[in-house]
């Protein structure tokens, strides 16, 4: 498909970070790609984000975080799992990625620490996703199979 010519990564997101991370890991293994989680990479790169915030302030921390996510978006051949909060703030960096939203029923998701409603988060992710798949239950293997099928149709 012409629109996906310059794609270098896949971004996996759901409203359950652990589910996204697990699916990304399995998908990367199946596709022989690298895998990275945005929260893990931020913690690794910044070593101690809480201490940076305390010593240097929130704005400096966000600037450093932004740099880490921007750098990650330029990785190649990588499956990136991310949280809603990070994706919402930095989604523009993932313009060379296929965004895959794994939609779960509200009762299977975690509440937002920012008190953003399920409906608002779902609407935002649905509007940004290239691929949206719905799951009644959290099945990592099934999710991975469906993603691979959908990618086969698109690419």
mmCIF file of C-alpha atoms in Angstrom:
data_model
loop_
_atom_site.group_PDB
_atom_site.id
_atom_site.type_symbol
_atom_site.label_atom_id
_atom_site.label_comp_id
_atom_site.label_asym_id
_atom_site.label_seq_id
_atom_site.Cartn_x
_atom_site.Cartn_y
_atom_site.Cartn_z
ATOM 1 C CA UNK A 1 0.000 0.000 0.000
ATOM 2 C CA UNK A 2 1.401 3.365 -1.030
ATOM 3 C CA UNK A 3 0.637 5.108 2.286
ATOM 4 C CA UNK A 4 2.840 2.689 4.218
ATOM 5 C CA UNK A 5 5.908 2.907 1.979
ATOM 6 C CA UNK A 6 8.207 4.602 4.521
ATOM 7 C CA UNK A 7 7.100 2.649 7.593
ATOM 8 C CA UNK A 8 9.967 1.662 9.869
ATOM 9 C CA UNK A 9 8.169 0.579 13.082
ATOM 10 C CA UNK A 10 4.960 -0.666 14.640
ATOM 11 C CA UNK A 11 3.530 1.042 17.727
ATOM 12 C CA UNK A 12 1.339 -1.099 19.982
ATOM 13 C CA UNK A 13 -1.028 0.658 22.356
ATOM 14 C CA UNK A 14 -3.991 -0.358 24.469
ATOM 15 C CA UNK A 15 -5.515 0.934 27.661
ATOM 16 C CA UNK A 16 -3.628 -1.785 29.540
ATOM 17 C CA UNK A 17 0.130 -1.129 29.412
ATOM 18 C CA UNK A 18 1.105 -4.644 30.495
ATOM 19 C CA UNK A 19 -1.027 -6.199 27.746
ATOM 20 C CA UNK A 20 0.520 -3.866 25.130
ATOM 21 C CA UNK A 21 4.033 -4.668 26.311
ATOM 22 C CA UNK A 22 3.426 -8.423 26.243
ATOM 23 C CA UNK A 23 1.830 -8.336 22.785
ATOM 24 C CA UNK A 24 4.683 -6.176 21.453
ATOM 25 C CA UNK A 25 7.238 -8.676 22.740
ATOM 26 C CA UNK A 26 5.485 -11.640 21.121
ATOM 27 C CA UNK A 27 4.922 -9.733 17.873
ATOM 28 C CA UNK A 28 8.575 -8.697 17.678
ATOM 29 C CA UNK A 29 9.661 -12.307 18.230
ATOM 30 C CA UNK A 30 7.311 -13.515 15.495
ATOM 31 C CA UNK A 31 8.424 -10.857 13.015
ATOM 32 C CA UNK A 32 12.121 -10.977 13.923
ATOM 33 C CA UNK A 33 12.092 -7.330 14.981
ATOM 34 C CA UNK A 34 13.438 -5.430 17.957
ATOM 35 C CA UNK A 35 11.119 -4.487 20.802
ATOM 36 C CA UNK A 36 11.131 -1.508 23.169
ATOM 37 C CA UNK A 37 8.745 -0.079 25.737
ATOM 38 C CA UNK A 38 8.604 3.715 26.038
ATOM 39 C CA UNK A 39 8.350 3.800 29.847
ATOM 40 C CA UNK A 40 11.232 1.343 30.236
ATOM 41 C CA UNK A 41 13.407 3.299 27.802
ATOM 42 C CA UNK A 42 12.666 6.611 29.523
ATOM 43 C CA UNK A 43 13.574 5.093 32.897
ATOM 44 C CA UNK A 44 16.744 3.587 31.388
ATOM 45 C CA UNK A 45 17.858 6.747 29.604
ATOM 46 C CA UNK A 46 17.040 9.141 32.423
ATOM 47 C CA UNK A 47 18.193 6.694 35.137
ATOM 48 C CA UNK A 48 16.065 8.311 37.837
ATOM 49 C CA UNK A 49 13.255 10.490 36.422
ATOM 50 C CA UNK A 50 11.874 11.317 39.875
ATOM 51 C CA UNK A 51 15.248 12.642 40.996
ATOM 52 C CA UNK A 52 15.624 14.664 37.787
ATOM 53 C CA UNK A 53 12.193 16.196 38.396
ATOM 54 C CA UNK A 54 13.082 16.996 41.996
ATOM 55 C CA UNK A 55 16.458 18.581 41.173
ATOM 56 C CA UNK A 56 15.794 20.152 37.789
ATOM 57 C CA UNK A 57 12.048 20.641 37.606
ATOM 58 C CA UNK A 58 9.136 19.303 35.643
ATOM 59 C CA UNK A 59 9.867 21.223 32.427
ATOM 60 C CA UNK A 60 13.424 19.890 32.233
ATOM 61 C CA UNK A 61 12.191 16.341 32.863
ATOM 62 C CA UNK A 62 9.575 16.645 30.095
ATOM 63 C CA UNK A 63 12.224 18.014 27.729
ATOM 64 C CA UNK A 64 14.492 15.039 28.390
ATOM 65 C CA UNK A 65 11.565 12.624 28.118
ATOM 66 C CA UNK A 66 10.591 14.199 24.805
ATOM 67 C CA UNK A 67 14.122 13.654 23.503
ATOM 68 C CA UNK A 68 14.051 9.977 24.478
ATOM 69 C CA UNK A 69 10.702 9.370 22.763
ATOM 70 C CA UNK A 70 11.788 11.293 19.655
ATOM 71 C CA UNK A 71 14.941 9.184 19.462
ATOM 72 C CA UNK A 72 12.903 5.984 19.856
ATOM 73 C CA UNK A 73 10.617 6.987 17.012
ATOM 74 C CA UNK A 74 13.636 6.869 14.709
ATOM 75 C CA UNK A 75 14.576 3.307 15.641
ATOM 76 C CA UNK A 76 14.179 0.938 12.716
ATOM 77 C CA UNK A 77 12.620 -2.509 12.516
ATOM 78 C CA UNK A 78 11.177 -2.098 16.016
ATOM 79 C CA UNK A 79 7.908 -2.860 17.735
ATOM 80 C CA UNK A 80 7.307 -0.070 20.258
ATOM 81 C CA UNK A 81 4.827 -0.470 23.102
ATOM 82 C CA UNK A 82 3.648 2.666 24.801
ATOM 83 C CA UNK A 83 1.189 3.961 27.350
ATOM 84 C CA UNK A 84 -1.751 6.205 26.589
ATOM 85 C CA UNK A 85 -0.209 9.176 28.419
ATOM 86 C CA UNK A 86 3.099 9.025 26.549
ATOM 87 C CA UNK A 87 1.425 8.394 23.192
ATOM 88 C CA UNK A 88 -1.035 11.254 23.669
ATOM 89 C CA UNK A 89 1.796 13.658 24.412
ATOM 90 C CA UNK A 90 4.194 12.539 21.657
ATOM 91 C CA UNK A 91 2.132 10.792 18.953
ATOM 92 C CA UNK A 92 3.437 13.175 16.275
ATOM 93 C CA UNK A 93 6.857 11.494 16.534
ATOM 94 C CA UNK A 94 5.444 8.194 15.288
ATOM 95 C CA UNK A 95 4.662 9.372 11.774
ATOM 96 C CA UNK A 96 6.897 6.618 10.296
ATOM 97 C CA UNK A 97 5.108 3.906 12.255
ATOM 98 C CA UNK A 98 1.938 1.909 11.888
ATOM 99 C CA UNK A 99 -0.116 2.629 15.011
ATOM 100 C CA UNK A 100 -1.949 -0.472 16.246
ATOM 101 C CA UNK A 101 -4.650 0.077 18.853
ATOM 102 C CA UNK A 102 -5.703 -3.014 20.793
ATOM 103 C CA UNK A 103 -9.128 -2.061 22.100
ATOM 104 C CA UNK A 104 -10.286 -3.838 25.242
ATOM 105 C CA UNK A 105 -13.658 -3.630 26.996
ATOM 106 C CA UNK A 106 -13.777 -1.004 29.723
ATOM 107 C CA UNK A 107 -13.794 -3.628 32.489
ATOM 108 C CA UNK A 108 -10.506 -5.066 31.164
ATOM 109 C CA UNK A 109 -8.635 -1.754 31.276
ATOM 110 C CA UNK A 110 -6.919 0.164 33.985
ATOM 111 C CA UNK A 111 -8.236 3.506 35.160
ATOM 112 C CA UNK A 112 -6.380 6.548 33.993
ATOM 113 C CA UNK A 113 -4.163 8.198 36.607
ATOM 114 C CA UNK A 114 -5.229 11.525 35.095
ATOM 115 C CA UNK A 115 -8.922 10.650 35.508
ATOM 116 C CA UNK A 116 -9.504 10.751 31.740
ATOM 117 C CA UNK A 117 -12.593 8.720 30.895
ATOM 118 C CA UNK A 118 -12.395 5.452 29.004
ATOM 119 C CA UNK A 119 -14.518 6.959 26.243
ATOM 120 C CA UNK A 120 -12.173 9.938 25.773
ATOM 121 C CA UNK A 121 -9.073 7.744 25.694
ATOM 122 C CA UNK A 122 -10.733 5.284 23.296
ATOM 123 C CA UNK A 123 -11.878 8.067 20.978
ATOM 124 C CA UNK A 124 -8.404 9.598 20.865
ATOM 125 C CA UNK A 125 -6.657 6.282 20.174
ATOM 126 C CA UNK A 126 -9.250 5.269 17.578
ATOM 127 C CA UNK A 127 -8.660 8.532 15.728
ATOM 128 C CA UNK A 128 -4.877 8.052 15.634
ATOM 129 C CA UNK A 129 -4.697 4.320 14.906
ATOM 130 C CA UNK A 130 -3.916 2.866 11.490
ATOM 131 C CA UNK A 131 -5.133 -0.513 12.713
ATOM 132 C CA UNK A 132 -7.778 -0.980 15.404
ATOM 133 C CA UNK A 133 -8.504 -4.455 16.737
ATOM 134 C CA UNK A 134 -11.104 -5.281 19.363
ATOM 135 C CA UNK A 135 -10.637 -8.024 21.960
ATOM 136 C CA UNK A 136 -13.187 -9.289 24.456
ATOM 137 C CA UNK A 137 -10.402 -10.795 26.559
ATOM 138 C CA UNK A 138 -6.672 -10.331 26.878
ATOM 139 C CA UNK A 139 -5.138 -13.050 24.750
ATOM 140 C CA UNK A 140 -1.585 -12.144 23.765
ATOM 141 C CA UNK A 141 -1.289 -14.980 21.238
ATOM 142 C CA UNK A 142 -4.636 -14.162 19.600
ATOM 143 C CA UNK A 143 -3.760 -10.459 19.477
ATOM 144 C CA UNK A 144 -0.437 -11.223 17.817
ATOM 145 C CA UNK A 145 -2.094 -13.492 15.220
ATOM 146 C CA UNK A 146 -4.702 -10.856 14.386
ATOM 147 C CA UNK A 147 -2.063 -8.146 14.042
ATOM 148 C CA UNK A 148 0.001 -10.291 11.679
ATOM 149 C CA UNK A 149 -3.111 -11.050 9.580
ATOM 150 C CA UNK A 150 -4.009 -7.360 9.385
ATOM 151 C CA UNK A 151 -0.451 -6.364 8.510
ATOM 152 C CA UNK A 152 -0.474 -8.980 5.743
ATOM 153 C CA UNK A 153 -3.547 -7.299 4.267
ATOM 154 C CA UNK A 154 -1.977 -3.822 4.429
ATOM 155 C CA UNK A 155 1.626 -4.367 3.418
#
